[in-house]
Amino acid sequence: MLHNSGYNSCDKRIPTFNSEKDRLLMFRNPLLLVAIGLTFGVAVWGIVDTQGLAQIAAEEVRILFRSRGWFVMLTATVLLLTCAWLALSRYGQVRLGKDGERPEFSTMSWLSMMFAAGMGVGLLFYGAAEPISHYLFINQHAPEMPAHEAAGAALFITHFHWGLHAWAIYGLTGLVIAYFSFRKGTPQLISAPIKKTFGEKKWVAVIGWLVDLLSIYAIAIGLAGSVAMGVFQVQDGLAALFSWDSVGLSVTLTVFGVLVMAYILPLTVDLGKGMALLSNTALLISVGLMVYLLLVGPTYFLMNGIVEGIGAYLTKAIPQGFRTYTFFEEAVEGWFSAWTLNYMVWWLAWSPFVGVFIARISKGRTIREFIAGVLLAPTAFSIFWFGIFGGLGFYQGAAGKLDPSVIETNINQTTFLLLDTLPLSALTTVATIAAAFLFIVTSVVSAAYVLAMFSTGGDQNPSVKVKLVWGGLLGFLGLAMILSNSVSAVRQIIALSAGPFVFIVVLLMVCLLKSLKQENL
Amino acid sequence: MDDLLKRLLTVDTLINVSVFFFIGLMVWLYFQGDKNGDSEKRVE
């Protein structure tokens, strides 16, 4: 999934490990050791006292969301508006590379790689579950709202969570990394733009070190959460396929064990294009599934819903970015924290990982091209995806074929119960399980690579040992989250890890804007 | 006085004050160095 393209020059202040002798010294790297110690500690805590970790995470996240939920929303909106301004301003013509440099990938393969980055196990998991969940909540708390309005509102909120605001967080992080690495020759580290902009000062070195540590921690926790959700998805897919009434811990651990074995191999050998092939296969299966649902489901109904969804999104997305539901009852505030705020910090947790990936494939693009591609293409895709999965969920629910209360009893099963209402359900269930599995394997392999790169000072070819250490730690963390056996606990642990990143992304934005002022345009 | 201190020293207020401080710091960092016109030299 990630390509070893880009710059070769490294900041002299950051240690890199190029020779064999240096590689032996890498475990004396304080950042690597502290990062490993921190993530390992959380993993052990999660395994030994799963409920304790989940409870503390829930309490801390409640305090953080209550006290600075407004800042999270404001940051997401400001990042989106900044992206729009950069694309439309004279800075839009600045190239992410040397002047005159051409893009490394064709626009089509660039966009398809972008889909692959944005597509993930989350879309498979929440495709039908999220719109139905919002619909049920609206029905419960605003029973006077007509069903058609509630369905439209539920789809709009889902589009909002997966749309421009999410991609502005990814996009701006990716833009800062791409701009500084390809134009200023810095390593692809989150701290590099800060060091380049503010120079060699003691406080800059300390902040830079902390930023790298927090990035590593946020990526590790975010990815482990995805591993847990992927395992939940696969185990419930197997239950649907073989008509099991419930799934025991043994099945969960077996799925987890197979997953770990599947990603350990690619970490030990350089599969090169093999990883891209796996990622593209998962993407093709998912897109095939989406097209199948569109054609087999009530096509006219789904397309009507999608067009309405586009209209609602265009007119309401920006104002929604300022909504904090502060004058509503406590239940609505709780729903806002559990969904909207949680999503925003989830994107923040993933932003260093996805940002580096987007940056690496965007060399030679102008800022305008970059923002248009990163923000618009995945958002349009998400609107189609949720329009089809969510729309079909509403349709089958209204026809009495799908019981919406599954969201409350076992949210993991929603996608499979929806597929069960259509022909060839065994085949589509197997396809969903396969896609979820491949998405997790490719994500963990890519994440282990990025974590190894970040923790060794931006080394473009981190050793197998370091990648294996991170692969193992991601497995441990994933196991801790799996043992919590709760999607909401997983989301809260991720939210807690991403808390500081809301500040880091703003600091990165300041670095970019400050540096752009010096461009000779 | 006790009531005033109690209100000022709540977790919510302190977290928000740190956010206000952060926003102020970011604005200052953005404009810092502009007056001298030497920011390019320092950065490069």
mmCIF file of N, CA and C in Angstrom, chain A residues 418-478:
data_model
loop_
_atom_site.group_PDB
_atom_site.id
_atom_site.type_symbol
_atom_site.label_atom_id
_atom_site.label_comp_id
_atom_site.label_asym_id
_atom_site.label_seq_id
_atom_site.Cartn_x
_atom_site.Cartn_y
_atom_site.Cartn_z
ATOM 1 N N LEU A 418 -28.371 -7.465 6.409
ATOM 2 C CA LEU A 418 -28.840 -6.760 5.208
ATOM 3 C C LEU A 418 -28.571 -7.611 3.962
ATOM 4 N N LEU A 419 -27.363 -8.171 3.886
ATOM 5 C CA LEU A 419 -27.023 -9.009 2.716
ATOM 6 C C LEU A 419 -27.935 -10.232 2.649
ATOM 7 N N ASP A 420 -28.362 -10.716 3.803
ATOM 8 C CA ASP A 420 -29.212 -11.904 3.873
ATOM 9 C C ASP A 420 -30.591 -11.657 3.258
ATOM 10 N N THR A 421 -30.961 -10.400 3.110
ATOM 11 C CA THR A 421 -32.280 -10.113 2.519
ATOM 12 C C THR A 421 -32.232 -10.136 0.994
ATOM 13 N N LEU A 422 -31.037 -10.348 0.427
ATOM 14 C CA LEU A 422 -30.863 -10.296 -1.038
ATOM 15 C C LEU A 422 -30.430 -11.658 -1.580
ATOM 16 N N PRO A 423 -30.561 -11.885 -2.901
ATOM 17 C CA PRO A 423 -30.087 -13.151 -3.478
ATOM 18 C C PRO A 423 -28.571 -13.310 -3.316
ATOM 19 N N LEU A 424 -28.090 -14.515 -3.429
ATOM 20 C CA LEU A 424 -26.649 -14.861 -3.349
ATOM 21 C C LEU A 424 -26.016 -14.370 -2.038
ATOM 22 N N SER A 425 -26.784 -14.464 -0.958
ATOM 23 C CA SER A 425 -26.279 -13.882 0.299
ATOM 24 C C SER A 425 -25.029 -14.599 0.811
ATOM 25 N N ALA A 426 -24.909 -15.927 0.543
ATOM 26 C CA ALA A 426 -23.713 -16.646 1.014
ATOM 27 C C ALA A 426 -22.468 -16.071 0.333
ATOM 28 N N LEU A 427 -22.608 -15.832 -0.980
ATOM 29 C CA LEU A 427 -21.470 -15.297 -1.748
ATOM 30 C C LEU A 427 -21.097 -13.885 -1.271
ATOM 31 N N THR A 428 -22.101 -13.033 -1.095
ATOM 32 C CA THR A 428 -21.807 -11.646 -0.691
ATOM 33 C C THR A 428 -21.260 -11.600 0.745
ATOM 34 N N THR A 429 -21.723 -12.557 1.583
ATOM 35 C CA THR A 429 -21.194 -12.607 2.955
ATOM 36 C C THR A 429 -19.710 -12.996 2.932
ATOM 37 N N VAL A 430 -19.392 -14.022 2.113
ATOM 38 C CA VAL A 430 -17.979 -14.432 1.992
ATOM 39 C C VAL A 430 -17.143 -13.265 1.455
ATOM 40 N N ALA A 431 -17.684 -12.556 0.459
ATOM 41 C CA ALA A 431 -16.953 -11.418 -0.128
ATOM 42 C C ALA A 431 -16.695 -10.344 0.926
ATOM 43 N N THR A 432 -17.700 -10.073 1.770
ATOM 44 C CA THR A 432 -17.537 -9.050 2.810
ATOM 45 C C THR A 432 -16.480 -9.480 3.827
ATOM 46 N N ILE A 433 -16.537 -10.767 4.222
ATOM 47 C CA ILE A 433 -15.544 -11.267 5.178
ATOM 48 C C ILE A 433 -14.138 -11.139 4.573
ATOM 49 N N ALA A 434 -14.015 -11.539 3.290
ATOM 50 C CA ALA A 434 -12.703 -11.494 2.626
ATOM 51 C C ALA A 434 -12.194 -10.060 2.540
ATOM 52 N N ALA A 435 -13.088 -9.131 2.158
ATOM 53 C CA ALA A 435 -12.659 -7.726 2.027
ATOM 54 C C ALA A 435 -12.232 -7.171 3.384
ATOM 55 N N ALA A 436 -13.020 -7.467 4.437
ATOM 56 C CA ALA A 436 -12.671 -6.966 5.776
ATOM 57 C C ALA A 436 -11.306 -7.505 6.195
ATOM 58 N N PHE A 437 -11.103 -8.789 5.945
ATOM 59 C CA PHE A 437 -9.846 -9.423 6.323
ATOM 60 C C PHE A 437 -8.661 -8.778 5.584
ATOM 61 N N LEU A 438 -8.826 -8.600 4.266
ATOM 62 C CA LEU A 438 -7.728 -8.013 3.470
ATOM 63 C C LEU A 438 -7.452 -6.563 3.875
ATOM 64 N N PHE A 439 -8.521 -5.824 4.174
ATOM 65 C CA PHE A 439 -8.329 -4.431 4.592
ATOM 66 C C PHE A 439 -7.500 -4.358 5.868
ATOM 67 N N ILE A 440 -7.795 -5.270 6.818
ATOM 68 C CA ILE A 440 -7.048 -5.205 8.086
ATOM 69 C C ILE A 440 -5.593 -5.591 7.848
ATOM 70 N N VAL A 441 -5.387 -6.675 7.057
ATOM 71 C CA VAL A 441 -4.005 -7.116 6.829
ATOM 72 C C VAL A 441 -3.183 -5.990 6.190
ATOM 73 N N THR A 442 -3.723 -5.374 5.147
ATOM 74 C CA THR A 442 -2.954 -4.322 4.458
ATOM 75 C C THR A 442 -2.763 -3.103 5.366
ATOM 76 N N SER A 443 -3.795 -2.788 6.173
ATOM 77 C CA SER A 443 -3.663 -1.635 7.077
ATOM 78 C C SER A 443 -2.579 -1.879 8.115
ATOM 79 N N VAL A 444 -2.570 -3.085 8.707
ATOM 80 C CA VAL A 444 -1.591 -3.356 9.769
ATOM 81 C C VAL A 444 -0.174 -3.365 9.191
ATOM 82 N N VAL A 445 -0.012 -3.971 8.010
ATOM 83 C CA VAL A 445 1.323 -4.008 7.397
ATOM 84 C C VAL A 445 1.806 -2.576 7.120
ATOM 85 N N SER A 446 0.916 -1.749 6.560
ATOM 86 C CA SER A 446 1.298 -0.358 6.259
ATOM 87 C C SER A 446 1.573 0.412 7.548
ATOM 88 N N ALA A 447 0.733 0.166 8.571
ATOM 89 C CA ALA A 447 0.910 0.890 9.831
ATOM 90 C C ALA A 447 2.216 0.493 10.506
ATOM 91 N N ALA A 448 2.540 -0.800 10.471
ATOM 92 C CA ALA A 448 3.796 -1.246 11.082
ATOM 93 C C ALA A 448 4.974 -0.571 10.384
ATOM 94 N N TYR A 449 4.847 -0.414 9.052
ATOM 95 C CA TYR A 449 5.911 0.268 8.294
ATOM 96 C C TYR A 449 6.028 1.736 8.733
ATOM 97 N N VAL A 450 4.887 2.430 8.803
ATOM 98 C CA VAL A 450 4.904 3.858 9.171
ATOM 99 C C VAL A 450 5.405 4.040 10.608
ATOM 100 N N LEU A 451 4.955 3.158 11.516
ATOM 101 C CA LEU A 451 5.399 3.253 12.914
ATOM 102 C C LEU A 451 6.906 3.033 13.006
ATOM 103 N N ALA A 452 7.402 2.049 12.233
ATOM 104 C CA ALA A 452 8.840 1.783 12.237
ATOM 105 C C ALA A 452 9.601 2.987 11.679
ATOM 106 N N MET A 453 9.048 3.589 10.621
ATOM 107 C CA MET A 453 9.691 4.761 10.012
ATOM 108 C C MET A 453 9.714 5.938 10.997
ATOM 109 N N PHE A 454 8.559 6.219 11.619
ATOM 110 C CA PHE A 454 8.464 7.337 12.567
ATOM 111 C C PHE A 454 9.413 7.136 13.751
ATOM 112 N N SER A 455 9.486 5.888 14.245
ATOM 113 C CA SER A 455 10.246 5.665 15.475
ATOM 114 C C SER A 455 11.737 5.520 15.229
ATOM 115 N N THR A 456 12.158 5.502 13.955
ATOM 116 C CA THR A 456 13.591 5.447 13.675
ATOM 117 C C THR A 456 14.041 6.711 12.946
ATOM 118 N N GLY A 457 13.389 7.820 13.263
ATOM 119 C CA GLY A 457 13.829 9.109 12.743
ATOM 120 C C GLY A 457 13.599 9.305 11.253
ATOM 121 N N GLY A 458 12.619 8.629 10.673
ATOM 122 C CA GLY A 458 12.290 8.831 9.266
ATOM 123 C C GLY A 458 13.025 7.905 8.329
ATOM 124 N N ASP A 459 13.582 6.801 8.862
ATOM 125 C CA ASP A 459 14.290 5.830 8.017
ATOM 126 C C ASP A 459 13.315 5.248 6.983
ATOM 127 N N GLN A 460 13.632 5.434 5.715
ATOM 128 C CA GLN A 460 12.739 4.966 4.640
ATOM 129 C C GLN A 460 12.710 3.443 4.517
ATOM 130 N N ASN A 461 13.752 2.790 4.993
ATOM 131 C CA ASN A 461 13.792 1.332 4.946
ATOM 132 C C ASN A 461 14.039 0.765 6.341
ATOM 133 N N PRO A 462 13.058 0.864 7.211
ATOM 134 C CA PRO A 462 13.251 0.365 8.572
ATOM 135 C C PRO A 462 13.477 -1.149 8.558
ATOM 136 N N SER A 463 14.236 -1.637 9.531
ATOM 137 C CA SER A 463 14.582 -3.064 9.516
ATOM 138 C C SER A 463 13.368 -3.928 9.835
ATOM 139 N N VAL A 464 13.475 -5.190 9.428
ATOM 140 C CA VAL A 464 12.393 -6.153 9.656
ATOM 141 C C VAL A 464 12.091 -6.266 11.147
ATOM 142 N N LYS A 465 13.192 -6.234 11.966
ATOM 143 C CA LYS A 465 13.031 -6.369 13.422
ATOM 144 C C LYS A 465 12.072 -5.310 13.969
ATOM 145 N N VAL A 466 12.327 -4.047 13.602
ATOM 146 C CA VAL A 466 11.501 -2.962 14.135
ATOM 147 C C VAL A 466 10.059 -3.110 13.638
ATOM 148 N N LYS A 467 9.904 -3.497 12.354
ATOM 149 C CA LYS A 467 8.540 -3.675 11.815
ATOM 150 C C LYS A 467 7.815 -4.799 12.564
ATOM 151 N N LEU A 468 8.575 -5.873 12.864
ATOM 152 C CA LEU A 468 7.958 -6.995 13.590
ATOM 153 C C LEU A 468 7.554 -6.585 15.004
ATOM 154 N N VAL A 469 8.404 -5.765 15.646
ATOM 155 C CA VAL A 469 8.064 -5.287 16.991
ATOM 156 C C VAL A 469 6.731 -4.537 16.940
ATOM 157 N N TRP A 470 6.588 -3.652 15.944
ATOM 158 C CA TRP A 470 5.350 -2.878 15.845
ATOM 159 C C TRP A 470 4.173 -3.757 15.447
ATOM 160 N N GLY A 471 4.422 -4.730 14.553
ATOM 161 C CA GLY A 471 3.359 -5.666 14.175
ATOM 162 C C GLY A 471 2.851 -6.416 15.407
ATOM 163 N N GLY A 472 3.800 -6.872 16.245
ATOM 164 C CA GLY A 472 3.441 -7.590 17.468
ATOM 165 C C GLY A 472 2.667 -6.698 18.434
ATOM 166 N N LEU A 473 3.138 -5.440 18.574
ATOM 167 C CA LEU A 473 2.460 -4.514 19.497
ATOM 168 C C LEU A 473 1.045 -4.181 19.027
ATOM 169 N N LEU A 474 0.890 -4.036 17.707
ATOM 170 C CA LEU A 474 -0.455 -3.767 17.183
ATOM 171 C C LEU A 474 -1.370 -4.946 17.493
ATOM 172 N N GLY A 475 -0.809 -6.173 17.396
ATOM 173 C CA GLY A 475 -1.578 -7.365 17.735
ATOM 174 C C GLY A 475 -1.995 -7.360 19.199
ATOM 175 N N PHE A 476 -1.031 -7.038 20.089
ATOM 176 C CA PHE A 476 -1.317 -6.982 21.530
ATOM 177 C C PHE A 476 -2.416 -5.967 21.835
ATOM 178 N N LEU A 477 -2.245 -4.767 21.261
ATOM 179 C CA LEU A 477 -3.238 -3.709 21.499
ATOM 180 C C LEU A 477 -4.602 -4.131 20.957
ATOM 181 N N GLY A 478 -4.574 -4.750 19.760
ATOM 182 C CA GLY A 478 -5.822 -5.230 19.144
ATOM 183 C C GLY A 478 -6.498 -6.234 20.058
#
